[in-house]
Short mmCIF file of C-alpha atoms in Angstrom, two decimals:
data_model
loop_
_atom_site.label_atom_id
_atom_site.label_comp_id
_atom_site.label_asym_id
_atom_site.label_seq_id
_atom_site.Cartn_x
_atom_site.Cartn_y
_atom_site.Cartn_z
CA UNK A 1 -56.67 -16.85 60.25
CA UNK A 2 -56.23 -20.88 60.42
CA UNK A 3 -58.86 -22.87 62.23
CA UNK A 4 -57.39 -25.17 64.71
CA UNK A 5 -59.10 -28.49 65.56
CA UNK A 6 -61.45 -30.84 63.60
CA UNK A 7 -64.73 -29.86 61.93
CA UNK A 8 -67.88 -31.38 63.51
CA UNK A 9 -70.52 -29.80 61.41
CA UNK A 10 -71.17 -27.78 58.25
CA UNK A 11 -74.08 -26.57 56.19
CA UNK A 12 -74.69 -24.23 53.37
CA UNK A 13 -76.88 -21.37 52.49
CA UNK A 14 -77.36 -18.65 49.57
CA UNK A 15 -74.43 -16.88 51.40
CA UNK A 16 -72.03 -19.58 51.30
CA UNK A 17 -70.50 -22.30 53.93
CA UNK A 18 -70.97 -22.48 57.65
CA UNK A 19 -68.61 -24.71 59.63
CA UNK A 20 -68.27 -25.58 63.41
CA UNK A 21 -64.68 -26.80 64.50
CA UNK A 22 -63.58 -28.12 67.96
CA UNK A 23 -60.55 -28.26 69.94
CA UNK A 24 -60.97 -29.48 73.11
CA UNK A 25 -63.32 -27.12 74.79
CA UNK A 26 -63.05 -24.71 72.13
CA UNK A 27 -65.62 -24.33 69.23
CA UNK A 28 -64.97 -22.26 66.47
CA UNK A 29 -67.57 -20.70 63.88
CA UNK A 30 -66.27 -20.27 60.37
CA UNK A 31 -67.58 -19.15 57.11
CA UNK A 32 -65.90 -20.19 53.82
CA UNK A 33 -62.94 -22.14 53.75
CA UNK A 34 -60.82 -20.45 56.20
CA UNK A 35 -62.65 -17.34 57.79
CA UNK A 36 -62.78 -17.93 61.47
CA UNK A 37 -65.25 -15.62 63.10
CA UNK A 38 -65.98 -16.73 66.37
CA UNK A 39 -64.78 -18.93 69.35
CA UNK A 40 -66.69 -19.98 72.54
CA UNK A 41 -65.04 -22.15 75.43
CA UNK A 42 -68.02 -24.63 76.04
CA UNK A 43 -67.17 -25.02 79.60
CA UNK A 44 -66.98 -21.10 79.99
CA UNK A 45 -69.10 -19.43 77.14
CA UNK A 46 -69.03 -16.11 78.88
CA UNK A 47 -65.48 -15.46 78.63
CA UNK A 48 -64.42 -13.65 75.50
CA UNK A 49 -61.62 -15.68 73.54
CA UNK A 50 -60.47 -13.26 71.26
CA UNK A 51 -58.46 -10.02 71.76
CA UNK A 52 -60.59 -7.80 69.65
CA UNK A 53 -63.75 -8.99 71.33
CA UNK A 54 -62.31 -8.15 74.53
CA UNK A 55 -61.43 -4.56 73.31
CA UNK A 56 -64.96 -3.95 72.24
CA UNK A 57 -65.67 -4.43 75.91
CA UNK A 58 -63.84 -1.74 77.03
CA UNK A 59 -66.93 0.55 75.94
CA UNK A 60 -68.68 -0.48 79.28
CA UNK A 61 -65.78 1.64 80.99
CA UNK A 62 -67.94 4.70 79.54
CA UNK A 63 -71.33 3.39 79.67
CA UNK A 64 -71.10 1.01 82.41
CA UNK A 65 -74.78 0.55 83.05
CA UNK A 66 -76.72 0.09 79.61
CA UNK A 67 -80.09 -0.88 79.53
CA UNK A 68 -80.37 -1.67 76.00
CA UNK A 69 -77.49 -2.92 73.58
CA UNK A 70 -77.91 -3.88 69.93
CA UNK A 71 -75.58 -6.42 68.40
CA UNK A 72 -74.90 -6.15 64.39
CA UNK A 73 -73.71 -9.56 63.66
CA UNK A 74 -74.18 -12.50 65.90
CA UNK A 75 -71.64 -14.92 65.23
CA UNK A 76 -71.43 -17.74 67.69
CA UNK A 77 -73.27 -15.56 70.27
CA UNK A 78 -70.26 -14.72 72.20
CA UNK A 79 -71.18 -10.91 72.81
CA UNK A 80 -74.50 -12.38 74.38
CA UNK A 81 -73.06 -14.81 76.92
CA UNK A 82 -70.62 -12.24 77.99
CA UNK A 83 -73.04 -9.45 78.44
CA UNK A 84 -75.71 -11.43 79.90
CA UNK A 85 -72.93 -12.49 82.65
CA UNK A 86 -72.12 -8.65 83.02
CA UNK A 87 -75.85 -7.67 83.75
CA UNK A 88 -78.55 -10.34 83.13
CA UNK A 89 -81.23 -7.58 83.15
CA UNK A 90 -79.59 -5.93 79.84
CA UNK A 91 -82.09 -6.06 77.07
CA UNK A 92 -80.29 -7.38 73.88
CA UNK A 93 -81.38 -7.14 70.36
CA UNK A 94 -78.89 -9.13 67.95
CA UNK A 95 -79.38 -8.45 64.30
CA UNK A 96 -78.25 -11.36 62.08
CA UNK A 97 -78.39 -11.97 58.27
CA UNK A 98 -78.64 -15.58 58.01
CA UNK A 99 -81.01 -17.87 59.47
CA UNK A 100 -78.65 -20.55 59.35
CA UNK A 101 -76.06 -18.81 61.66
CA UNK A 102 -78.62 -18.38 64.37
CA UNK A 103 -79.58 -21.93 64.00
CA UNK A 104 -76.02 -23.21 64.49
CA UNK A 105 -75.31 -20.63 67.41
CA UNK A 106 -78.46 -22.41 69.22
CA UNK A 107 -77.36 -26.11 68.34
CA UNK A 108 -73.56 -25.91 68.82
CA UNK A 109 -72.71 -22.61 70.79
CA UNK A 110 -75.56 -23.03 73.69
CA UNK A 111 -77.07 -19.75 72.60
CA UNK A 112 -79.47 -18.86 75.27
CA UNK A 113 -83.06 -18.02 75.09
CA UNK A 114 -84.59 -15.52 77.60
CA UNK A 115 -86.83 -12.61 77.62
CA UNK A 116 -84.56 -9.91 77.50
CA UNK A 117 -83.04 -11.31 74.06
CA UNK A 118 -84.25 -10.60 71.02
CA UNK A 119 -83.03 -12.11 67.57
CA UNK A 120 -83.81 -10.37 64.28
CA UNK A 121 -83.02 -11.95 61.04
CA UNK A 122 -82.20 -9.07 59.06
CA UNK A 123 -79.75 -7.23 56.95
CA UNK A 124 -78.01 -5.08 59.73
CA UNK A 125 -77.80 -1.44 57.29
CA UNK A 126 -81.45 -2.29 56.54
CA UNK A 127 -82.23 -2.72 60.48
CA UNK A 128 -80.61 0.28 61.58
CA UNK A 129 -82.37 2.35 58.84
CA UNK A 130 -85.77 1.62 60.71
CA UNK A 131 -84.81 0.54 64.10
CA UNK A 132 -87.74 0.13 66.60
CA UNK A 133 -85.69 1.47 69.66
CA UNK A 134 -82.77 3.39 70.56
CA UNK A 135 -79.74 1.73 72.21
CA UNK A 136 -77.20 2.89 74.66
CA UNK A 137 -74.51 0.57 72.75
CA UNK A 138 -74.30 -0.37 69.34
CA UNK A 139 -71.92 -3.26 68.72
CA UNK A 140 -71.11 -3.49 64.91
CA UNK A 141 -68.97 -6.72 63.97
CA UNK A 142 -70.27 -7.55 60.62
CA UNK A 143 -68.27 -10.00 58.63
CA UNK A 144 -68.56 -12.70 55.77
CA UNK A 145 -66.29 -15.50 54.42
CA UNK A 146 -64.49 -12.58 52.66
CA UNK A 147 -63.94 -10.26 55.46
CA UNK A 148 -65.59 -7.07 56.71
CA UNK A 149 -68.82 -5.94 55.18
CA UNK A 150 -68.04 -2.51 53.40
CA UNK A 151 -71.54 -1.32 53.86
CA UNK A 152 -70.53 -1.26 57.75
CA UNK A 153 -68.87 2.02 56.69
CA UNK A 154 -71.15 3.78 54.59
CA UNK A 155 -72.32 7.22 55.72
CA UNK A 156 -76.12 6.33 55.84
CA UNK A 157 -75.17 3.29 58.10
CA UNK A 158 -73.08 5.52 60.29
CA UNK A 159 -75.68 8.04 60.48
CA UNK A 160 -78.40 5.76 61.32
CA UNK A 161 -76.27 4.08 64.27
CA UNK A 162 -75.75 7.96 65.44
CA UNK A 163 -79.36 8.54 65.30
CA UNK A 164 -80.34 5.27 67.05
CA UNK A 165 -78.33 5.85 69.93
CA UNK A 166 -79.46 7.36 73.15
CA UNK A 167 -78.02 10.28 74.74
CA UNK A 168 -74.44 9.42 75.64
CA UNK A 169 -74.55 6.34 73.72
CA UNK A 170 -71.49 4.88 71.98
CA UNK A 171 -71.11 2.95 68.78
CA UNK A 172 -68.39 0.15 68.68
CA UNK A 173 -66.89 -1.05 65.26
CA UNK A 174 -64.58 -4.10 64.48
CA UNK A 175 -62.57 -2.82 61.35
CA UNK A 176 -59.90 -4.99 59.57
CA UNK A 177 -58.26 -4.04 56.62
CA UNK A 178 -56.31 -7.09 55.65
CA UNK A 179 -53.84 -6.82 58.58
CA UNK A 180 -53.27 -3.05 58.02
CA UNK A 181 -55.06 -1.82 61.12
CA UNK A 182 -55.50 1.88 60.31
CA UNK A 183 -58.45 2.11 58.38
CA UNK A 184 -57.72 6.18 57.91
CA UNK A 185 -61.02 6.41 55.49
CA UNK A 186 -63.15 4.46 57.72
CA UNK A 187 -62.08 6.78 60.69
CA UNK A 188 -62.57 9.77 58.85
CA UNK A 189 -66.01 8.44 58.09
CA UNK A 190 -67.04 7.95 61.59
CA UNK A 191 -65.29 11.24 62.89
CA UNK A 192 -67.62 12.98 60.10
CA UNK A 193 -70.74 11.32 61.54
CA UNK A 194 -70.04 11.77 65.14
CA UNK A 195 -68.46 15.42 65.42
CA UNK A 196 -64.97 14.11 65.64
CA UNK A 197 -65.84 12.07 68.84
CA UNK A 198 -63.80 8.84 68.37
CA UNK A 199 -61.30 6.64 69.82
CA UNK A 200 -59.39 3.61 68.69
CA UNK A 201 -57.79 0.55 70.24
CA UNK A 202 -55.26 -1.55 67.97
CA UNK A 203 -55.19 -5.05 68.05
CA UNK A 204 -52.17 -7.12 67.41
CA UNK A 205 -53.49 -9.47 64.62
CA UNK A 206 -54.60 -6.17 62.60
CA UNK A 207 -58.19 -5.41 63.89
CA UNK A 208 -58.60 -1.76 64.98
CA UNK A 209 -61.72 -1.04 67.41
CA UNK A 210 -63.48 2.23 67.03
CA UNK A 211 -65.54 4.01 69.70
CA UNK A 212 -67.72 6.59 68.48
CA UNK A 213 -69.24 8.72 71.20
CA UNK A 214 -72.72 10.65 70.60
CA UNK A 215 -72.30 13.20 73.15
CA UNK A 216 -68.80 13.95 73.12
CA UNK A 217 -65.30 12.43 74.19
CA UNK A 218 -65.09 11.25 77.60
CA UNK A 219 -61.86 12.04 79.68
CA UNK A 220 -59.35 9.65 78.93
CA UNK A 221 -56.65 9.23 81.84
CA UNK A 222 -55.15 5.59 82.07
CA UNK A 223 -54.34 5.96 85.60
CA UNK A 224 -57.95 7.16 86.58
CA UNK A 225 -59.65 4.57 84.39
CA UNK A 226 -57.29 1.44 85.31
CA UNK A 227 -59.04 0.76 88.80
CA UNK A 228 -62.22 0.63 87.03
CA UNK A 229 -60.88 -1.40 84.06
CA UNK A 230 -59.51 -3.89 86.51
CA UNK A 231 -63.06 -4.20 88.06
CA UNK A 232 -64.36 -4.71 84.61
CA UNK A 233 -61.76 -7.52 83.73
CA UNK A 234 -62.82 -9.20 86.98
CA UNK A 235 -66.40 -9.14 86.23
CA UNK A 236 -65.97 -10.27 82.70
CA UNK A 237 -63.13 -12.77 83.43
CA UNK A 238 -61.12 -11.24 80.61
CA UNK A 239 -57.87 -8.88 80.72
CA UNK A 240 -59.45 -5.93 79.64
CA UNK A 241 -57.21 -3.38 81.72
CA UNK A 242 -54.14 -4.54 79.77
CA UNK A 243 -55.57 -3.11 76.75
CA UNK A 244 -56.33 0.48 78.12
CA UNK A 245 -52.96 1.89 77.32
CA UNK A 246 -53.82 1.15 73.60
CA UNK A 247 -56.82 3.63 73.77
CA UNK A 248 -56.05 6.16 71.43
CA UNK A 249 -58.16 9.43 70.26
CA UNK A 250 -57.97 9.97 66.57
#
């Protein structure tokens, strides 16, 4: 995905290059030469810019009052901005491998610091193997400059996520397979670890969002959910209701 705008900052760590690009009010976080990771509107940082991030928020239709959320992969912190707008009392655990990513998010993307937010510099898979607290929602969006981290699909990781969800909790994963957008092997692994309780939402750029439910699939009725989706769209200021017809049981 090409990066619009001009580079305004870059740094390096043992994992590679981290860059910040700016195009008007939009700021982009990039890993490597051309790996766009996150985008934040500096005038409205709580608005999720990418469609795949908007689709991940559809999980709030099925878990509308989460008290504890774990974010695996920080990026520029767009989920933190959005979830804090949704409910400022949600306790958020954000797990990020790279200290430099956290530093850049704070300096260039206005990552907030507040009591309900905990930041952990840790490998996400290792963290989930020893997570200190169960969550209502787990958002997994673990990428580097080469694409999706494959360990996000390992049986051990998926099993750890299942075990670290509260009753009726949901694991939400951002999957990508070089534009194919299907990930049949990934979906089968998710189904194996979650008793077949899985839905997906296909995004036009090739991302596939998977929702894995710990305690069984909820009812899927677009007509019934549409009013709730419109309420969620209004609260988050993003058109999540338009993505509702793409939800598919797999």
